[in-house]
Structure formats: C-alpha cells, structure tokens
Tab-separated table of C-alpha atoms in Angstrom:
chain	number	residue	atom	x	y	z
A	169	MET	CA	155.559	101.702	98.819
A	170	LYS	CA	153.722	102.245	95.613
A	171	LYS	CA	153.287	105.805	94.396
A	172	PHE	CA	150.090	106.731	92.681
A	173	ILE	CA	149.340	109.403	90.132
A	174	SER	CA	146.282	111.495	91.068
A	175	ILE	CA	143.586	112.672	88.699
A	176	PHE	CA	141.949	116.043	88.541
A	177	LEU	CA	139.735	117.308	91.398
A	178	VAL	CA	136.226	118.695	90.919
A	179	LEU	CA	134.332	121.249	92.947
A	180	ALA	CA	136.456	121.309	96.090
A	181	MET	CA	133.937	123.605	97.739
A	182	VAL	CA	131.175	121.019	97.494
A	183	PHE	CA	133.234	118.356	99.179
A	184	SER	CA	134.456	120.570	101.991
A	185	LEU	CA	130.932	121.609	102.887
A	186	GLY	CA	129.382	118.167	102.555
A	187	ALA	CA	131.906	115.554	103.469
A	188	CYS	CA	133.732	114.689	106.645
A	189	ALA	CA	133.908	118.044	108.409
A	190	GLN	CA	133.363	117.914	112.160
A	191	LYS	CA	131.773	121.062	113.503
A	192	THR	CA	130.829	121.775	117.087
A	193	GLU	CA	128.994	124.623	118.698
A	194	ALA	CA	131.688	125.992	120.960
A	195	PRO	CA	132.381	129.610	121.909
A	196	ALA	CA	134.806	131.350	119.599
A	197	GLN	CA	138.278	131.662	121.011
A	198	THR	CA	140.239	134.864	121.240
A	199	PRO	CA	142.585	135.333	118.281
A	200	ALA	CA	146.258	135.484	119.114
A	201	GLU	CA	147.340	138.640	117.277
A	202	THR	CA	150.423	140.823	117.218
A	203	PRO	CA	149.835	144.597	117.303
A	204	ALA	CA	150.476	146.472	114.070
A	205	ALA	CA	153.928	147.949	113.658
A	206	GLU	CA	154.416	151.623	112.752
A	207	THR	CA	157.233	151.128	110.229
A	208	PRO	CA	158.114	148.446	107.671
A	209	ALA	CA	160.456	145.680	108.757
A	210	ALA	CA	164.168	145.980	108.102
A	211	GLU	CA	166.233	143.309	106.411
A	212	PRO	CA	166.687	140.242	108.654
A	213	SER	CA	169.723	140.206	110.886
A	214	ALA	CA	172.008	137.196	111.181
A	215	GLU	CA	169.851	136.030	114.107
A	216	GLU	CA	166.532	136.498	112.291
A	217	PRO	CA	165.064	133.755	110.061
A	218	PHE	CA	163.249	136.310	107.895
A	219	ALA	CA	162.256	139.963	107.802
A	220	GLY	CA	158.842	140.976	109.069
A	221	LYS	CA	156.049	138.612	110.074
A	222	ILE	CA	153.878	135.823	108.710
A	223	ALA	CA	150.187	135.674	109.634
A	224	ILE	CA	148.527	132.249	109.883
A	225	VAL	CA	144.727	132.117	110.016
A	226	THR	CA	143.129	128.850	111.177
A	227	ASN	CA	139.830	127.623	112.472
A	228	THR	CA	139.400	127.527	116.232
A	229	LEU	CA	140.538	124.613	118.369
A	230	SER	CA	136.962	123.338	118.606
A	231	GLN	CA	136.496	123.404	114.826
A	232	ASN	CA	139.720	121.683	113.758
A	233	GLU	CA	142.440	120.829	116.252
A	234	GLU	CA	145.064	119.765	113.699
A	235	GLU	CA	144.906	123.090	111.844
A	236	TYR	CA	145.060	125.039	115.094
A	237	ARG	CA	148.001	123.030	116.453
A	238	SER	CA	149.951	123.363	113.214
A	239	ALA	CA	149.900	127.158	113.528
A	240	GLN	CA	151.014	126.854	117.128
A	241	GLN	CA	153.956	124.729	115.972
A	242	MET	CA	155.066	127.582	113.737
A	243	VAL	CA	154.722	130.040	116.633
A	244	GLU	CA	156.871	127.744	118.772
A	245	LYS	CA	159.508	127.491	116.038
A	246	TYR	CA	159.794	131.160	115.050
A	247	GLY	CA	158.289	132.992	118.040
A	248	ASP	CA	155.191	135.166	118.379
A	249	LYS	CA	157.097	138.216	117.152
A	250	LYS	CA	157.471	136.517	113.782
A	251	ILE	CA	154.285	134.441	113.541
A	252	MET	CA	150.813	135.878	114.124
A	253	HIS	CA	148.246	133.144	114.808
A	254	VAL	CA	144.787	134.523	114.088
A	255	LEU	CA	141.459	132.674	114.240
A	256	TRP	CA	138.420	132.646	112.035
A	257	PRO	CA	135.135	133.106	113.906
A	258	ASP	CA	133.603	129.786	114.958
A	259	ASN	CA	130.436	130.465	113.000
A	260	PHE	CA	132.205	131.755	109.908
A	261	MET	CA	129.229	131.032	107.641
A	262	THR	CA	127.209	133.739	109.399
A	263	GLU	CA	130.063	136.083	110.352
A	264	GLN	CA	131.483	137.132	107.005
A	265	GLU	CA	131.992	140.729	108.133
A	266	GLN	CA	134.157	139.555	111.014
A	267	MET	CA	136.240	137.540	108.547
A	268	ILE	CA	136.795	140.658	106.458
A	269	SER	CA	137.733	142.578	109.597
A	270	THR	CA	140.184	139.852	110.629
A	271	ILE	CA	142.052	139.916	107.309
A	272	THR	CA	141.928	143.709	107.048
A	273	LYS	CA	143.540	144.009	110.476
A	274	ILE	CA	146.335	141.681	109.378
A	275	GLY	CA	146.920	143.772	106.262
A	276	SER	CA	147.125	146.981	108.291
A	277	ASP	CA	150.385	145.729	109.801
A	278	PRO	CA	153.103	146.658	107.254
A	279	GLU	CA	155.466	144.080	108.746
A	280	VAL	CA	153.246	141.191	107.636
A	281	LYS	CA	154.786	139.832	104.446
A	282	ALA	CA	152.820	136.588	104.024
A	283	LEU	CA	149.367	135.222	104.834
A	284	ILE	CA	148.629	131.503	105.281
A	285	ILE	CA	144.949	130.518	105.534
A	286	ASN	CA	144.000	127.022	106.698
A	287	GLN	CA	141.174	126.431	106.001
A	288	ALA	CA	140.151	128.867	103.297
A	289	VAL	CA	136.495	128.588	104.320
A	290	PRO	CA	133.597	130.223	102.440
A	291	GLY	CA	134.004	133.988	102.620
A	292	THR	CA	137.794	133.913	102.366
A	293	ASN	CA	137.774	135.414	98.867
A	294	ALA	CA	135.740	138.428	99.968
A	295	ALA	CA	138.067	139.009	102.915
A	296	VAL	CA	141.172	138.738	100.723
A	297	ASP	CA	139.628	141.080	98.149
A	298	LYS	CA	139.447	143.737	100.846
A	299	LEU	CA	143.081	143.063	101.743
A	300	LEU	CA	144.216	143.374	98.132
A	301	GLU	CA	142.749	146.870	97.916
A	302	THR	CA	145.686	148.102	99.999
A	303	ARG	CA	148.211	145.241	99.972
A	304	ASP	CA	149.389	143.625	96.759
A	305	ASP	CA	152.841	142.845	98.122
A	306	MET	CA	152.026	139.797	100.257
A	307	PHE	CA	152.490	136.095	99.600
A	308	ILE	CA	149.085	134.440	100.080
A	309	ALA	CA	148.453	130.706	100.530
A	310	TYR	CA	145.062	128.968	100.693
A	311	CYS	CA	144.758	125.487	102.230
A	312	SER	CA	141.669	123.357	101.495
A	313	PRO	CA	139.758	126.153	99.710
A	314	GLN	CA	135.983	125.932	99.696
A	315	GLU	CA	135.209	128.430	96.959
A	316	ASN	CA	135.318	128.262	93.150
A	317	PRO	CA	138.857	127.123	92.232
A	318	PRO	CA	139.386	129.544	89.297
A	319	ASP	CA	138.379	132.420	91.582
A	320	VAL	CA	140.745	131.173	94.285
A	321	VAL	CA	143.644	131.061	91.833
A	322	GLU	CA	143.140	134.753	91.053
A	323	ARG	CA	143.792	135.670	94.684
A	324	ALA	CA	146.295	133.169	96.101
A	325	ASP	CA	149.916	132.477	95.150
A	326	LEU	CA	149.717	128.891	96.450
A	327	ILE	CA	146.715	126.600	96.937
A	328	LEU	CA	146.949	123.177	98.596
A	329	GLN	CA	144.217	120.522	98.548
A	330	PRO	CA	144.317	116.749	99.133
A	331	ASP	CA	143.455	114.913	95.925
A	332	GLU	CA	140.128	113.602	97.175
A	333	LEU	CA	138.954	112.333	93.806
A	334	GLY	CA	142.275	110.648	93.149
A	335	MET	CA	141.636	108.597	96.278
A	336	GLY	CA	138.855	106.898	94.357
A	337	THR	CA	141.645	104.953	92.691
A	338	THR	CA	144.307	104.758	95.387
A	339	ILE	CA	142.137	103.513	98.280
A	340	PRO	CA	140.810	100.385	96.490
A	341	GLU	CA	144.312	99.688	95.142
A	342	GLN	CA	145.718	99.933	98.661
A	343	ALA	CA	143.012	97.564	99.896
A	344	LYS	CA	143.989	95.104	97.155
A	345	ASN	CA	147.652	95.379	98.178
A	346	MET	CA	146.657	94.431	101.729
A	347	GLY	CA	144.827	91.328	100.549
A	348	ALA	CA	141.250	92.539	100.199
A	349	LYS	CA	138.825	90.528	98.094
A	350	THR	CA	135.821	92.724	98.927
A	351	PHE	CA	135.506	96.483	99.417
A	352	VAL	CA	132.637	97.886	101.508
A	353	HIS	CA	131.780	101.566	101.068
A	354	TYR	CA	129.652	103.070	103.865
A	355	SER	CA	127.798	106.307	103.192
A	356	PHE	CA	124.267	107.768	103.172
A	357	PRO	CA	122.042	109.709	100.741
A	358	ARG	CA	123.073	113.178	101.947
A	359	HIS	CA	126.741	112.489	101.208
A	360	MET	CA	125.967	110.703	97.966
A	361	SER	CA	124.124	113.810	96.753
A	362	VAL	CA	127.474	115.616	96.868
A	363	VAL	CA	128.981	115.540	93.375
A	364	LEU	CA	132.560	114.841	94.445
A	365	LEU	CA	131.688	112.079	96.909
A	366	SER	CA	129.454	110.393	94.380
A	367	ALA	CA	132.140	110.709	91.690
A	368	ARG	CA	134.741	109.242	94.035
A	369	ARG	CA	132.467	106.269	94.782
A	370	ASP	CA	131.979	105.721	91.030
A	371	LEU	CA	135.763	105.678	90.619
A	372	MET	CA	136.033	103.171	93.463
A	373	ILE	CA	133.482	100.944	91.734
A	374	GLU	CA	135.397	101.199	88.468
A	375	THR	CA	138.752	100.539	90.148
A	376	CYS	CA	137.447	97.550	92.106
A	377	LYS	CA	136.108	96.002	88.897
A	378	LYS	CA	139.431	96.610	87.170
A	379	ILE	CA	141.562	95.026	89.900
A	380	GLY	CA	139.205	92.151	90.713
A	381	ILE	CA	137.625	93.211	94.023
A	382	GLU	CA	133.902	92.953	94.748
A	383	PHE	CA	132.433	96.363	95.582
A	384	VAL	CA	129.642	96.565	98.168
A	385	ASP	CA	127.655	99.806	98.342
A	386	ALA	CA	126.420	99.934	101.953
A	387	THR	CA	124.040	102.542	103.352
A	388	ALA	CA	124.589	103.707	106.941
A	389	PRO	CA	122.436	106.059	109.033
A	390	ASP	CA	123.134	109.758	108.550
A	391	PRO	CA	124.757	111.096	111.762
A	392	THR	CA	122.589	114.208	111.396
A	393	GLY	CA	119.439	112.076	111.336
A	394	ASP	CA	117.090	111.003	114.119
A	395	SER	CA	119.525	108.516	115.662
A	396	GLY	CA	122.335	111.069	115.611
A	397	VAL	CA	126.029	110.271	115.857
A	398	PRO	CA	125.546	107.564	118.534
A	399	GLY	CA	123.085	105.713	116.314
A	400	ALA	CA	125.362	105.889	113.273
A	401	GLN	CA	128.339	104.685	115.297
A	402	GLN	CA	126.355	101.815	116.798
A	403	PHE	CA	125.253	100.758	113.336
A	404	ILE	CA	128.882	100.514	112.194
A	405	LEU	CA	129.850	98.486	115.257
A	406	GLU	CA	127.022	96.039	114.568
A	407	ASP	CA	127.165	95.901	110.765
A	408	VAL	CA	130.886	95.303	110.217
A	409	PRO	CA	130.822	91.871	111.912
A	410	LYS	CA	127.837	90.929	109.721
A	411	MET	CA	129.743	91.967	106.600
A	412	VAL	CA	132.811	89.995	107.691
A	413	GLU	CA	130.648	86.944	108.376
A	414	LYS	CA	129.173	87.263	104.863
A	415	TYR	CA	132.286	88.136	102.853
A	416	GLY	CA	135.148	86.929	105.040
A	417	LYS	CA	138.001	88.660	106.851
A	418	ASP	CA	139.642	89.779	103.627
A	419	THR	CA	137.101	92.586	103.410
A	420	ALA	CA	138.194	96.233	103.369
A	421	PHE	CA	135.998	98.968	104.823
A	422	PHE	CA	135.741	102.681	104.054
A	423	SER	CA	133.317	105.365	105.263
A	424	THR	CA	132.781	108.913	104.010
A	425	ASN	CA	132.024	110.289	107.485
A	426	CYS	CA	134.451	111.405	110.218
A	427	ALA	CA	132.231	110.345	113.114
A	428	MET	CA	132.218	106.780	111.806
A	429	GLN	CA	136.002	106.331	111.705
A	430	THR	CA	136.546	105.399	115.350
A	431	PRO	CA	133.844	102.677	115.432
A	432	LEU	CA	134.916	101.476	111.970
A	433	ILE	CA	138.537	101.033	113.058
A	434	LYS	CA	137.450	99.296	116.254
A	435	ALA	CA	135.065	96.985	114.415
A	436	CYS	CA	137.673	96.103	111.787
A	437	TYR	CA	140.217	95.468	114.541
A	438	ASP	CA	137.852	93.194	116.473
A	439	ALA	CA	136.794	91.306	113.335
A	440	GLY	CA	140.289	91.047	111.836
A	441	ALA	CA	139.231	92.894	108.675
A	442	ILE	CA	141.101	95.428	106.488
A	443	TYR	CA	141.077	99.205	106.908
A	444	PRO	CA	142.967	101.062	104.145
A	445	GLN	CA	142.413	104.698	105.122
A	446	PRO	CA	140.298	107.105	107.174
A	447	CYS	CA	138.179	109.576	105.218
A	448	CYS	CA	140.669	112.262	106.309
A	449	PRO	CA	144.056	110.521	106.121
A	450	SER	CA	146.095	111.009	109.296
A	451	PRO	CA	147.644	108.819	112.007
A	452	TYR	CA	145.448	110.686	114.487
A	453	HIS	CA	142.109	110.290	112.723
A	454	GLY	CA	140.197	107.563	114.550
A	455	TYR	CA	143.148	105.372	115.490
A	456	PRO	CA	144.029	106.632	119.002
A	457	SER	CA	140.433	106.660	120.271
A	458	ALA	CA	139.552	103.347	118.611
A	459	LEU	CA	142.581	101.493	119.973
A	460	GLY	CA	142.872	103.244	123.352
A	461	ILE	CA	146.121	105.059	122.563
A	462	GLU	CA	147.040	108.183	124.498
A	463	SER	CA	148.137	111.058	122.277
A	464	THR	CA	150.616	113.452	123.859
A	465	GLY	CA	150.665	116.071	121.120
A	466	TYR	CA	151.514	116.761	117.495
A	467	SER	CA	155.293	117.068	117.545
A	468	ALA	CA	157.386	114.722	115.404
A	469	ASP	CA	158.189	112.614	118.473
A	470	ALA	CA	154.552	112.526	119.573
A	471	MET	CA	153.433	111.506	116.096
A	472	ALA	CA	156.063	108.756	115.943
A	473	ASN	CA	154.831	107.516	119.315
A	474	VAL	CA	151.201	107.376	118.157
A	475	ILE	CA	152.239	105.445	115.050
A	476	SER	CA	154.385	103.096	117.143
A	477	GLU	CA	151.645	102.430	119.692
A	478	THR	CA	149.158	101.797	116.882
A	479	ALA	CA	151.542	99.285	115.308
A	480	LYS	CA	151.989	97.557	118.682
A	481	LYS	CA	148.227	97.180	119.086
A	482	LEU	CA	147.936	95.756	115.586
A	483	LYS	CA	150.852	93.394	116.148
A	484	ASP	CA	149.252	92.064	119.327
A	485	ALA	CA	146.129	91.282	117.315
A	486	GLY	CA	148.055	89.780	114.400
A	487	LEU	CA	146.852	92.547	112.100
A	488	LEU	CA	150.034	94.215	110.892
A	489	GLY	CA	149.784	94.862	107.157
A	490	ARG	CA	145.989	95.127	107.246
A	491	PHE	CA	145.611	98.725	108.487
A	492	SER	CA	147.007	101.884	106.913
A	493	THR	CA	146.673	105.644	106.583
A	494	TRP	CA	148.804	108.528	105.346
A	495	PRO	CA	151.987	108.981	107.426
A	496	VAL	CA	151.261	112.553	108.526
A	497	PRO	CA	148.189	114.727	109.094
A	498	VAL	CA	147.766	116.545	105.790
A	499	ALA	CA	146.077	119.567	107.370
A	500	MET	CA	149.123	120.153	109.572
A	501	MET	CA	151.569	119.536	106.751
A	502	ASN	CA	149.802	122.164	104.648
A	503	THR	CA	150.257	124.873	107.289
A	504	VAL	CA	153.889	123.996	107.943
A	505	ALA	CA	154.897	123.649	104.288
A	506	SER	CA	153.081	126.853	103.297
A	507	THR	CA	154.747	128.790	106.091
A	508	GLU	CA	158.212	127.452	105.314
A	509	TYR	CA	157.696	128.233	101.631
A	510	ALA	CA	156.645	131.771	102.571
A	511	VAL	CA	159.865	132.132	104.577
A	512	LYS	CA	161.846	131.229	101.468
A	513	TRP	CA	159.805	133.698	99.404
A	514	ILE	CA	160.426	136.507	101.880
A	515	ASN	CA	164.132	135.708	101.894
A	516	GLY	CA	164.296	135.691	98.096
A	517	GLU	CA	165.151	131.981	97.905
A	518	VAL	CA	162.184	131.407	95.572
A	519	GLY	CA	160.656	133.811	93.080
A	520	ASP	CA	157.082	134.840	92.381
A	521	GLU	CA	156.537	131.811	90.146
A	522	LEU	CA	155.673	128.762	92.260
A	523	ASP	CA	158.615	126.375	92.653
A	524	THR	CA	156.871	123.005	92.900
A	525	LYS	CA	160.118	121.147	93.569
A	526	VAL	CA	160.888	123.265	96.639
A	527	LEU	CA	157.296	122.902	97.859
A	528	GLU	CA	157.361	119.117	97.587
A	529	GLU	CA	160.757	118.987	99.309
A	530	LEU	CA	159.306	120.925	102.262
A	531	MET	CA	156.357	118.526	102.442
A	532	THR	CA	158.620	115.499	102.237
A	533	GLU	CA	160.767	116.939	105.010
A	534	TYR	CA	157.677	117.297	107.210
A	535	ALA	CA	156.729	113.703	106.347
A	536	ASN	CA	160.119	112.450	107.593
A	537	GLY	CA	161.361	111.581	104.133
A	538	ILE	CA	158.227	109.846	102.847
A	539	GLY	CA	157.514	111.125	99.356
A	540	VAL	CA	154.844	113.748	98.748
A	541	LYS	CA	153.715	114.500	95.206
A	542	THR	CA	151.482	117.283	93.996
A	543	ASN	CA	149.644	117.553	90.698
A	544	THR	CA	148.141	120.493	88.885
A	545	TYR	CA	144.430	121.173	89.283
A	546	ILE	CA	142.637	120.971	85.933
A	547	GLU	CA	139.138	122.266	85.219
A	548	ASN	CA	137.509	122.308	81.794
A	549	SER	CA	140.893	121.491	80.217
A	550	VAL	CA	142.444	124.576	81.861
A	551	GLU	CA	145.483	123.953	84.072
A	552	TYR	CA	146.070	125.981	87.246
A	553	PRO	CA	149.745	125.394	88.198
A	554	THR	CA	149.539	127.161	91.579
A	555	PHE	CA	146.649	124.916	92.670
A	556	ARG	CA	148.336	121.751	93.903
A	557	LEU	CA	146.567	118.448	94.579
A	558	ILE	CA	148.352	116.354	97.193
A	559	MET	CA	148.898	112.614	97.103
A	560	MET	CA	151.089	110.593	99.458
A	561	ASP	CA	152.367	107.072	99.825
A	562	PHE	CA	150.466	105.001	102.355
A	563	LEU	CA	151.778	104.154	105.792
A	564	THR	CA	150.932	100.463	106.128
A	565	TYR	CA	151.511	99.591	109.772
A	566	SER	CA	154.372	97.101	110.164
A	567	GLU	CA	157.096	95.957	112.561
A	568	GLU	CA	159.290	98.807	111.288
A	569	ASP	CA	156.956	101.376	112.840
A	570	ILE	CA	157.460	100.054	116.383
A	571	ILE	CA	159.993	102.027	118.417
C-alpha cells in the first residue's frame, strides 16, 4: 500500500468542535476511580509491569464509545490497581469546574505517574494547570486536543492528532487508486465555515485537478437543521444514485459528517460506487450498521472479524477494491499507544525527550504490523516535535481480509 506524507495541521480545536463529533444528551456515567494511596509506589516487582498507576481520562460511553472502550482495554490488560479509568462530565463545555476537580483528584494520588487524556476537550488546559501546581513529575499525554496547539505543547509531553488536513491529499489519491474518475464531496454551509474543513476541501479540489479526477462540490442538508439527522440521511440515500447515474459507477463519495456515513456506505454499496474513507477513519465507523454486520467488541479478534465480514459483504456484491478505511480505530490506538509509551517512561525505557521511533512502533504493533507514521505539527514556521500528526496506510478491502 502506498504511504503518504502528511502536511501541517491548522487549528485542531476548530475542527474538533465543528466537524464530525457525535454528541448525545445522556446522563453522565460514574467515573471508575481508584482511591488515593497514602505513600508513593515502590519499584515494580518482577510480577509488576510498572511502578504506581496510570490514569486514563476519556469521554463517557455515550459521547465516544471507541475512546471509552480503549481505556477499558488497558484496565483489562493491566488491572484496575494499575489503571484508573476516569470520565469527563458529559456536558464538559458547561462543567469546567468538575473537570478541574477530576484532574485534581487524580493528582492527589501520589502513586499516579502518568495521565492520558482522550479526548483533550476544551477546558483540559485549565484542569492540567491546576494539576501542575502540585505535580510536575507526571507524564502527560493529550489525544485529539481541542485547544490552541502551542498552549497544549506547554502542558503535555505527548500530543496525538490525526492529520486531518493531510487527508485532503490522501483521500482523493486513494479514490484514484481505486479507479475513481469523479469525486463527490458532501457537506453543508455550517461545516464549510470551519477553517480546517474548508481548507481540506480546497486541498481535495487541488489534488483532484492534479491527478485528473473531476471534483463535485455537493451540498447536503445540515443534520442540525429542520429535517434533522433523518432528513440528512434520507437525502444521501436518494442523491447518491442520482450522482452515479450522472457520473457513472467510478464515482467516489466523501462526507464531512458522521451521521451521513452509514447511509453513504449503504448507498455506495447499492449503486456499486467507490467509498475511500469515512470522515473518522475506522473499520467500525459506518460499515457494520450500513452492511448489517454484528460487532462483538473491540478486541483484536473482534476487529479482525468485523473487517472480514465487511470484506465478505463486498465480495458478494463484486465490490472488493472499491471500499476502504484505515485498518484500526485511531481514537483507540491513541489511548493504547499513549498508555504503553507511558509504561516505558515509568520504567525508564524512554527518557523525557519524546522517542518518536518507539511511539510509532507501539502504534504499528496495535495496527497488526501496518505502518503508522507521525509528522511534526508546524504552526507559523515553528515546529512542535511532541505534537504528532498521524497518517496511516489505507485498508482497501480485498480477498486477503476474509478469514
């Protein structure tokens, strides 16, 4: 598979607040916390993987299941005496004080040696500032930060973010590799007012022109509008066949909105079109619900099964090679890789300076050997080496994925 070099990311906060986040109004869940210890942890014994504890803060299950499940995977691996899984409040935008309290409580436990935050939602910096007043001895990782990147770098030892802007190049190129002659981009004015999403579309237009694909800028209903999510989804189901009738089956489709992925996959499947990537690349995003595949969990075996069943469905329809995604859920990989890197830091296997090679090896291990590359975030010609932008090879569904 072809490996692509990503370009710098702009204003990550803007994208995270305006793009494909799925938020629901569900009651906040009770954080799973470990009581504070009275004395610092001793050196790890031969049976212990590391000294002390690692705290992982995620959104609730209702806000983002992949992030939540990834923390639970770490609890299952190392045990709840080693991993504290703590939750942000559901309505974090209006509960900043509770966020500060959550992080302060973690810091009050002297056994906690590392803090992994996925996602680093707005308000994370203020909460970490309070922590740093008393604890400057912890390894801190931010995943998908939504605040000013230079400010984030001042607080975190490791920052991970998918290279959203870089996808403005890689997605059209992937579509071309799968035989696309036309590229349809579905969005709506609210999303196109977001600087990053608009910039990514401009890159897609430029890339399509460069590689000889016709770009079609299509406007869909805003899911937050009068017709709601059902209306937006129905539009996609009805419009894709019209586009295929006009431009032919060698048409690739992309949408900026999460709620549109399931109907877009289904419509592309029914019409025999091309689907290069969900807005949030993952084997779980849209595919199982669109193709009627039962997901049994997020373990390596469960993920392999979802990929296999997806490939079977595509094979039955004669569509292998025309659908793709990234091979693993990036949100989950970020939690796992950050935690495993923190383990190495606690054990003295890596120093205070970020070891990018070790980080990428941990990500590649999670991705079952498929290469993961990270690039340095650059803003105003200033490089931030601890802020890593993630890019992966595509998983193009083929016979090899069927088990």
